[in-house]
PDB file of C-alpha atoms and ligand atoms in Angstrom:
ATOM      1  CA  MET A  15     103.082 -26.616-138.616  1.00 93.00           C
ATOM      2  CA  ARG A  16     102.598 -28.642-135.533  1.00 96.00           C
ATOM      3  CA  ILE A  17      99.791 -29.503-133.597  1.00 98.00           C
ATOM      4  CA  LEU A  18      98.954 -31.196-130.420  1.00 98.00           C
ATOM      5  CA  VAL A  19      95.640 -33.285-129.635  1.00 98.00           C
ATOM      6  CA  VAL A  20      95.036 -33.979-126.310  1.00 98.00           C
ATOM      7  CA  GLU A  21      91.839 -36.265-126.220  1.00 98.00           C
ATOM      8  CA  ASP A  22      91.176 -39.413-124.158  1.00 97.00           C
ATOM      9  CA  ASP A  23      88.514 -40.675-126.668  1.00 97.00           C
ATOM     10  CA  PRO A  24      90.721 -43.538-128.825  1.00 97.00           C
ATOM     11  CA  ASP A  25      88.525 -43.295-131.620  1.00 97.00           C
ATOM     12  CA  LEU A  26      87.991 -39.677-131.760  1.00 96.00           C
ATOM     13  CA  SER A  27      91.724 -39.069-131.627  1.00 97.00           C
ATOM     14  CA  ARG A  28      92.922 -41.470-134.141  1.00 97.00           C
ATOM     15  CA  GLN A  29      90.047 -39.505-136.509  1.00 97.00           C
ATOM     16  CA  LEU A  30      91.088 -36.269-135.562  1.00 96.00           C
ATOM     17  CA  SER A  31      95.064 -37.329-136.318  1.00 96.00           C
ATOM     18  CA  GLU A  32      94.360 -38.804-139.629  1.00 96.00           C
ATOM     19  CA  ALA A  33      92.331 -35.490-140.492  1.00 95.00           C
ATOM     20  CA  LEU A  34      95.249 -33.378-139.428  1.00 95.00           C
ATOM     21  CA  LYS A  35      97.864 -35.387-140.809  1.00 93.00           C
ATOM     22  CA  ASP A  36      95.813 -35.470-144.148  1.00 90.00           C
ATOM     23  CA  THR A  37      95.840 -31.342-144.413  1.00 89.00           C
ATOM     24  CA  GLY A  38      99.444 -31.510-144.189  1.00 88.00           C
ATOM     25  CA  TYR A  39      99.784 -31.169-140.232  1.00 94.00           C
ATOM     26  CA  ALA A  40     102.519 -32.722-137.957  1.00 95.00           C
ATOM     27  CA  VAL A  41     100.521 -34.161-135.189  1.00 97.00           C
ATOM     28  CA  ASP A  42     101.504 -35.388-131.519  1.00 97.00           C
ATOM     29  CA  VAL A  43      98.873 -37.179-129.534  1.00 98.00           C
ATOM     30  CA  ALA A  44      98.279 -37.352-125.806  1.00 98.00           C
ATOM     31  CA  ASP A  45      95.333 -39.580-124.111  1.00 98.00           C
ATOM     32  CA  ASN A  46      95.377 -37.807-120.547  1.00 98.00           C
ATOM     33  CA  GLY A  47      95.947 -34.210-119.174  1.00 98.00           C
ATOM     34  CA  GLU A  48      99.505 -35.070-117.381  1.00 98.00           C
ATOM     35  CA  ASP A  49     101.443 -36.204-120.869  1.00 98.00           C
ATOM     36  CA  GLY A  50      99.060 -33.587-122.748  1.00 98.00           C
ATOM     37  CA  HIS A  51     100.492 -30.956-120.315  1.00 98.00           C
ATOM     38  CA  PHE A  52     104.002 -31.940-120.580  1.00 98.00           C
ATOM     39  CA  MET A  53     103.943 -32.091-124.217  1.00 98.00           C
ATOM     40  CA  GLY A  54     102.637 -28.603-124.452  1.00 98.00           C
ATOM     41  CA  ASP A  55     104.806 -27.307-122.260  1.00 97.00           C
ATOM     42  CA  THR A  56     108.169 -29.076-123.657  1.00 96.00           C
ATOM     43  CA  GLU A  57     107.414 -28.588-127.248  1.00 95.00           C
ATOM     44  CA  PRO A  58     106.694 -25.377-129.309  1.00 94.00           C
ATOM     45  CA  TYR A  59     102.940 -26.242-131.097  1.00 97.00           C
ATOM     46  CA  ASP A  60     101.631 -23.880-133.526  1.00 97.00           C
ATOM     47  CA  ALA A  61      97.808 -25.046-131.981  1.00 98.00           C
ATOM     48  CA  VAL A  62      96.684 -27.604-129.277  1.00 98.00           C
ATOM     49  CA  ILE A  63      93.034 -28.907-129.658  1.00 98.00           C
ATOM     50  CA  LEU A  64      92.371 -29.683-125.697  1.00 98.00           C
ATOM     51  CA  ASP A  65      89.496 -32.014-124.885  1.00 97.00           C
ATOM     52  CA  LEU A  66      88.336 -30.396-121.677  1.00 95.00           C
ATOM     53  CA  GLY A  67      86.941 -33.703-119.660  1.00 94.00           C
ATOM     54  CA  LEU A  68      90.397 -35.712-119.785  1.00 96.00           C
ATOM     55  CA  PRO A  69      92.125 -38.273-116.763  1.00 96.00           C
ATOM     56  CA  VAL A  70      94.664 -37.578-114.508  1.00 96.00           C
ATOM     57  CA  ILE A  71      94.796 -34.009-115.127  1.00 97.00           C
ATOM     58  CA  ASP A  72      90.995 -32.258-116.311  1.00 96.00           C
ATOM     59  CA  GLY A  73      91.552 -30.229-119.484  1.00 97.00           C
ATOM     60  CA  ILE A  74      90.617 -26.346-117.769  1.00 97.00           C
ATOM     61  CA  SER A  75      93.507 -26.974-115.301  1.00 98.00           C
ATOM     62  CA  VAL A  76      95.888 -28.324-117.797  1.00 98.00           C
ATOM     63  CA  LEU A  77      95.198 -24.936-119.760  1.00 98.00           C
ATOM     64  CA  GLN A  78      95.236 -23.309-116.643  1.00 98.00           C
ATOM     65  CA  LYS A  79      98.990 -24.469-116.295  1.00 98.00           C
ATOM     66  CA  TRP A  80     100.028 -23.348-119.826  1.00 98.00           C
ATOM     67  CA  ARG A  81      98.852 -20.085-119.729  1.00 98.00           C
ATOM     68  CA  ALA A  82     100.377 -19.437-115.899  1.00 98.00           C
ATOM     69  CA  ASP A  83     103.581 -20.665-117.125  1.00 97.00           C
ATOM     70  CA  GLY A  84     103.249 -17.804-120.599  1.00 97.00           C
ATOM     71  CA  LYS A  85     102.363 -20.309-123.177  1.00 97.00           C
ATOM     72  CA  THR A  86     100.658 -18.389-125.875  1.00 96.00           C
ATOM     73  CA  PHE A  87      99.770 -21.039-128.297  1.00 97.00           C
ATOM     74  CA  PRO A  88      96.577 -20.777-129.820  1.00 98.00           C
ATOM     75  CA  VAL A  89      94.171 -23.490-128.313  1.00 98.00           C
ATOM     76  CA  LEU A  90      91.025 -25.121-129.415  1.00 98.00           C
ATOM     77  CA  ILE A  91      89.045 -26.525-126.636  1.00 97.00           C
ATOM     78  CA  LEU A  92      86.676 -29.868-127.077  1.00 96.00           C
ATOM     79  CA  THR A  93      83.072 -29.766-124.665  1.00 90.00           C
ATOM     80  CA  ALA A  94      81.328 -32.953-124.368  1.00 79.00           C
ATOM     81  CA  ARG A  95      78.049 -31.427-123.471  1.00 69.00           C
ATOM     82  CA  ASP A  96      76.212 -28.056-124.607  1.00 70.00           C
ATOM     83  CA  GLN A  97      76.879 -26.556-121.465  1.00 79.00           C
ATOM     84  CA  TRP A  98      77.479 -22.965-121.481  1.00 85.00           C
ATOM     85  CA  SER A  99      79.300 -23.060-117.991  1.00 88.00           C
ATOM     86  CA  GLU A 100      82.290 -24.989-119.351  1.00 89.00           C
ATOM     87  CA  LYS A 101      82.625 -22.668-122.388  1.00 91.00           C
ATOM     88  CA  VAL A 102      82.984 -20.067-120.193  1.00 92.00           C
ATOM     89  CA  SER A 103      85.495 -21.969-117.348  1.00 94.00           C
ATOM     90  CA  GLY A 104      87.679 -22.973-120.920  1.00 95.00           C
ATOM     91  CA  PHE A 105      87.596 -19.090-121.963  1.00 95.00           C
ATOM     92  CA  ASP A 106      88.242 -18.038-118.666  1.00 96.00           C
ATOM     93  CA  ALA A 107      91.140 -20.779-118.592  1.00 97.00           C
ATOM     94  CA  GLY A 108      92.862 -18.783-121.508  1.00 97.00           C
ATOM     95  CA  ALA A 109      91.371 -21.007-124.802  1.00 98.00           C
ATOM     96  CA  ASP A 110      90.848 -19.134-127.799  1.00 97.00           C
ATOM     97  CA  ASP A 111      87.869 -21.094-129.147  1.00 97.00           C
ATOM     98  CA  TYR A 112      85.618 -24.038-128.713  1.00 95.00           C
ATOM     99  CA  LEU A 113      83.852 -26.996-130.437  1.00 95.00           C
ATOM    100  CA  THR A 114      80.907 -28.897-128.576  1.00 93.00           C
ATOM    101  CA  LYS A 115      81.131 -32.979-129.609  1.00 92.00           C
ATOM    102  CA  PRO A 116      80.196 -34.132-132.163  1.00 92.00           C
ATOM    103  CA  PHE A 117      81.494 -31.772-134.715  1.00 94.00           C
ATOM    104  CA  HIS A 118      82.725 -31.646-138.323  1.00 95.00           C
ATOM    105  CA  HIS A 119      85.959 -32.041-138.856  1.00 94.00           C
ATOM    106  CA  GLU A 120      85.686 -29.715-141.524  1.00 95.00           C
ATOM    107  CA  GLU A 121      84.455 -27.017-139.089  1.00 97.00           C
ATOM    108  CA  LEU A 122      87.074 -28.226-136.935  1.00 97.00           C
ATOM    109  CA  LEU A 123      90.210 -27.642-139.495  1.00 96.00           C
ATOM    110  CA  ALA A 124      88.677 -24.316-140.560  1.00 96.00           C
ATOM    111  CA  ARG A 125      88.677 -22.809-136.828  1.00 97.00           C
ATOM    112  CA  LEU A 126      92.339 -24.203-136.493  1.00 96.00           C
ATOM    113  CA  ARG A 127      93.110 -22.480-139.523  1.00 95.00           C
ATOM    114  CA  ALA A 128      91.837 -19.551-138.519  1.00 95.00           C
ATOM    115  CA  LEU A 129      93.203 -19.756-135.030  1.00 96.00           C
ATOM    116  CA  MET A 130      96.702 -20.002-136.447  1.00 95.00           C
ATOM    117  CA  ARG A 131      96.391 -17.155-139.045  1.00 93.00           C
ATOM    118  CA  ARG A 132      95.067 -14.466-136.399  1.00 93.00           C
ATOM    119  CA  ALA A 133      98.181 -15.935-133.936  1.00 92.00           C
ATOM    120  CA  ALA A 134     100.894 -14.928-137.042  1.00 90.00           C
ATOM    121  CA  GLY A 135      98.583 -11.902-138.093  1.00 91.00           C
ATOM    122  CA  HIS A 136      97.570 -12.775-141.238  1.00 90.00           C
ATOM    123  CA  THR A 137      93.848 -12.355-142.433  1.00 90.00           C
ATOM    124  CA  THR A 138      93.619 -15.232-145.129  1.00 91.00           C
ATOM    125  CA  ASP A 139      94.590 -18.522-145.458  1.00 91.00           C
ATOM    126  CA  SER A 140      96.703 -17.757-148.451  1.00 94.00           C
ATOM    127  CA  ILE A 141     100.081 -16.227-148.346  1.00 95.00           C
ATOM    128  CA  GLU A 142     101.591 -14.438-151.179  1.00 95.00           C
ATOM    129  CA  ILE A 143     105.084 -13.223-151.558  1.00 95.00           C
ATOM    130  CA  GLY A 144     106.700 -11.746-155.102  1.00 93.00           C
ATOM    131  CA  GLY A 145     104.568 -14.264-157.154  1.00 94.00           C
ATOM    132  CA  LEU A 146     105.221 -17.530-154.601  1.00 97.00           C
ATOM    133  CA  MET A 147     101.165 -18.203-153.468  1.00 97.00           C
ATOM    134  CA  VAL A 148     100.881 -20.449-150.142  1.00 96.00           C
ATOM    135  CA  ASP A 149      97.791 -21.987-149.877  1.00 95.00           C
ATOM    136  CA  ASN A 150      97.402 -23.527-146.264  1.00 92.00           C
ATOM    137  CA  ARG A 151      93.629 -24.130-147.060  1.00 90.00           C
ATOM    138  CA  ALA A 152      94.155 -26.523-149.874  1.00 90.00           C
ATOM    139  CA  ALA A 153      98.024 -27.327-148.936  1.00 91.00           C
ATOM    140  CA  ARG A 154      98.894 -26.295-152.503  1.00 94.00           C
ATOM    141  CA  CYS A 155     101.248 -23.352-154.088  1.00 96.00           C
ATOM    142  CA  PHE A 156     101.762 -21.434-156.796  1.00 97.00           C
ATOM    143  CA  VAL A 157     104.763 -19.959-158.431  1.00 97.00           C
ATOM    144  CA  ASP A 158     103.023 -16.954-160.655  1.00 95.00           C
ATOM    145  CA  GLY A 159      99.696 -18.785-160.826  1.00 96.00           C
ATOM    146  CA  MET A 160     101.543 -22.420-162.037  1.00 97.00           C
ATOM    147  CA  PRO A 161     100.898 -25.149-159.350  1.00 97.00           C
ATOM    148  CA  ILE A 162     104.089 -26.654-158.079  1.00 97.00           C
ATOM    149  CA  LYS A 163     103.841 -30.105-156.680  1.00 97.00           C
ATOM    150  CA  LEU A 164     105.332 -30.503-153.118  1.00 95.00           C
ATOM    151  CA  THR A 165     105.681 -33.448-150.727  1.00 92.00           C
ATOM    152  CA  SER A 166     103.828 -32.901-147.429  1.00 89.00           C
ATOM    153  CA  HIS A 167     107.510 -32.323-145.566  1.00 89.00           C
ATOM    154  CA  GLU A 168     108.118 -29.715-148.536  1.00 93.00           C
ATOM    155  CA  PHE A 169     104.695 -27.861-147.805  1.00 94.00           C
ATOM    156  CA  ARG A 170     105.103 -27.982-144.106  1.00 93.00           C
ATOM    157  CA  LEU A 171     108.445 -26.487-144.867  1.00 95.00           C
ATOM    158  CA  LEU A 172     107.090 -23.637-147.054  1.00 96.00           C
ATOM    159  CA  SER A 173     104.280 -23.060-144.882  1.00 95.00           C
ATOM    160  CA  TYR A 174     105.981 -22.084-141.828  1.00 95.00           C
ATOM    161  CA  MET A 175     108.267 -19.914-143.708  1.00 96.00           C
ATOM    162  CA  ALA A 176     105.438 -18.134-145.404  1.00 95.00           C
ATOM    163  CA  THR A 177     103.595 -17.752-142.423  1.00 94.00           C
ATOM    164  CA  HIS A 178     106.718 -16.055-141.000  1.00 93.00           C
ATOM    165  CA  LYS A 179     107.375 -14.421-144.176  1.00 91.00           C
ATOM    166  CA  GLY A 180     110.529 -11.840-144.269  1.00 88.00           C
ATOM    167  CA  ARG A 181     111.593 -13.565-140.531  1.00 93.00           C
ATOM    168  CA  VAL A 182     115.201 -15.413-140.097  1.00 97.00           C
ATOM    169  CA  ILE A 183     113.847 -19.268-139.017  1.00 97.00           C
ATOM    170  CA  SER A 184     116.626 -21.000-137.857  1.00 95.00           C
ATOM    171  CA  ARG A 185     116.841 -24.771-138.443  1.00 93.00           C
ATOM    172  CA  THR A 186     116.096 -26.215-134.726  1.00 92.00           C
ATOM    173  CA  GLU A 187     112.610 -23.794-135.431  1.00 94.00           C
ATOM    174  CA  LEU A 188     111.902 -25.614-138.515  1.00 94.00           C
ATOM    175  CA  VAL A 189     112.562 -28.697-137.163  1.00 92.00           C
ATOM    176  CA  GLU A 190     110.367 -28.363-134.278  1.00 92.00           C
ATOM    177  CA  HIS A 191     107.210 -27.205-136.149  1.00 93.00           C
ATOM    178  CA  ILE A 192     107.683 -29.468-139.256  1.00 92.00           C
ATOM    179  CA  TYR A 193     107.792 -32.820-137.481  1.00 91.00           C
ATOM    180  CA  ASP A 194     106.087 -34.556-134.893  1.00 89.00           C
ATOM    181  CA  GLN A 195     107.859 -36.252-131.891  1.00 85.00           C
ATOM    182  CA  ASP A 196     108.034 -39.657-133.382  1.00 80.00           C
ATOM    183  CA  PHE A 197     109.794 -38.464-136.294  1.00 79.00           C
ATOM    184  CA  ASP A 198     113.822 -39.011-136.462  1.00 76.00           C
ATOM    185  CA  ARG A 199     114.905 -35.490-136.307  1.00 76.00           C
ATOM    186  CA  ASP A 200     117.628 -34.387-137.936  1.00 75.00           C
ATOM    187  CA  SER A 201     118.241 -31.089-138.691  1.00 70.00           C
ATOM    188  CA  ASN A 202     120.878 -31.697-141.560  1.00 77.00           C
ATOM    189  CA  THR A 203     117.388 -33.135-143.253  1.00 86.00           C
ATOM    190  CA  ILE A 204     116.359 -29.528-143.273  1.00 90.00           C
ATOM    191  CA  GLU A 205     119.000 -28.524-145.748  1.00 91.00           C
ATOM    192  CA  VAL A 206     118.025 -31.233-147.979  1.00 92.00           C
ATOM    193  CA  PHE A 207     114.219 -30.075-147.811  1.00 93.00           C
ATOM    194  CA  VAL A 208     115.405 -26.399-148.547  1.00 95.00           C
ATOM    195  CA  GLY A 209     117.370 -27.443-151.604  1.00 96.00           C
ATOM    196  CA  ARG A 210     114.725 -29.492-153.015  1.00 96.00           C
ATOM    197  CA  LEU A 211     111.942 -26.837-152.491  1.00 96.00           C
ATOM    198  CA  ARG A 212     114.223 -24.098-154.127  1.00 97.00           C
ATOM    199  CA  ARG A 213     114.709 -26.074-157.102  1.00 97.00           C
ATOM    200  CA  LYS A 214     111.058 -25.981-157.308  1.00 97.00           C
ATOM    201  CA  ILE A 215     110.102 -22.690-156.204  1.00 97.00           C
ATOM    202  CA  GLY A 216     112.911 -20.881-157.508  1.00 95.00           C
ATOM    203  CA  THR A 217     116.063 -20.727-156.042  1.00 94.00           C
ATOM    204  CA  ASP A 218     116.200 -17.016-155.148  1.00 94.00           C
ATOM    205  CA  ARG A 219     113.459 -16.970-152.897  1.00 96.00           C
ATOM    206  CA  ILE A 220     114.456 -18.803-149.943  1.00 96.00           C
ATOM    207  CA  GLU A 221     118.190 -16.858-148.666  1.00 95.00           C
ATOM    208  CA  THR A 222     120.207 -18.155-146.683  1.00 95.00           C
ATOM    209  CA  VAL A 223     121.391 -16.646-143.018  1.00 94.00           C
ATOM    210  CA  ARG A 224     124.619 -17.685-142.292  1.00 92.00           C
ATOM    211  CA  GLY A 225     124.683 -18.864-139.019  1.00 90.00           C
ATOM    212  CA  LEU A 226     121.478 -18.043-138.251  1.00 94.00           C
ATOM    213  CA  GLY A 227     119.026 -19.972-140.697  1.00 95.00           C
ATOM    214  CA  TYR A 228     116.827 -19.337-143.735  1.00 97.00           C
ATOM    215  CA  ARG A 229     114.392 -16.569-144.605  1.00 96.00           C
ATOM    216  CA  LEU A 230     111.394 -16.567-147.433  1.00 96.00           C
ATOM    217  CA  ILE A 231     111.774 -13.609-149.552  1.00 94.00           C
ATOM    218  CA  ASP A 232     110.415 -11.582-152.523  1.00 93.00           C
ATOM    219  CA  PRO A 233     113.384 -11.959-154.650  1.00 89.00           C
ATOM    220  CA  ASP A 234     112.390  -9.095-156.551  1.00 87.00           C
ATOM    221  CA  ASN A 235     112.425  -6.768-153.783  1.00 83.00           C
ATOM    222  CA  ALA A 236     115.965  -8.364-152.130  1.00 70.00           C
ATOM    223  CA  ALA A 237     117.480  -7.496-155.835  1.00 56.00           C
ATOM    224  CA  ALA A 238     116.253  -4.057-155.680  1.00 50.00           C
ATOM    225  CA  LYS A 239     117.500  -3.016-151.832  1.00 51.00           C
ATOM    226  CA  LYS A 240     120.921  -4.350-153.193  1.00 47.00           C
TER     227      LYS A 240
HETATM  228 CA1   CA B 311      86.807 -37.149-122.596  1.00 82.62          CA
END
């Protein structure tokens, strides 16, 4: 999962970015409304954390522009003061949730997970598919109850596929959702990650759909259909 943080307070931005990376997300940051708007406009984020008091373009205007352009990613707004009118303007502009500063990082992470699972149509942080369990809260994975050790990139890849299980996902889409913008992106490395994941979770759990991409499947159900 890939998150955009638009926040002009350098300390808060750095803390948020570190907390999100530690949790296993790819993170991009912007420190003003103009850059933040551009990034949200051009990259397919899984969720956005948006401060309302921003230089150049304010947060409410950024959000209004995204929604007017049809951007549907979940947006959590950060409000500096406990002002009800700011929250109302935020929701009217298309925000999905809010937090008032200061806040605990744990609460932000929990709200973010809730937003992303709702957006993907799941009700819990754990996604199960044919004995494979992906726990997005703890960033862990189990096969038939046994914990599997994954690198952060492997987990991001698996988490994205599990969130969209049963759907064919192209290499480009995977690249866009597991790397931040500073990473040297190469869709060939996706094949390498998929190969490593298959060795760890079982080769028949990730189906290659020729010319289209990959699909996370329940190997028993797939066998039954053939
Ligand atoms: Ca601010």
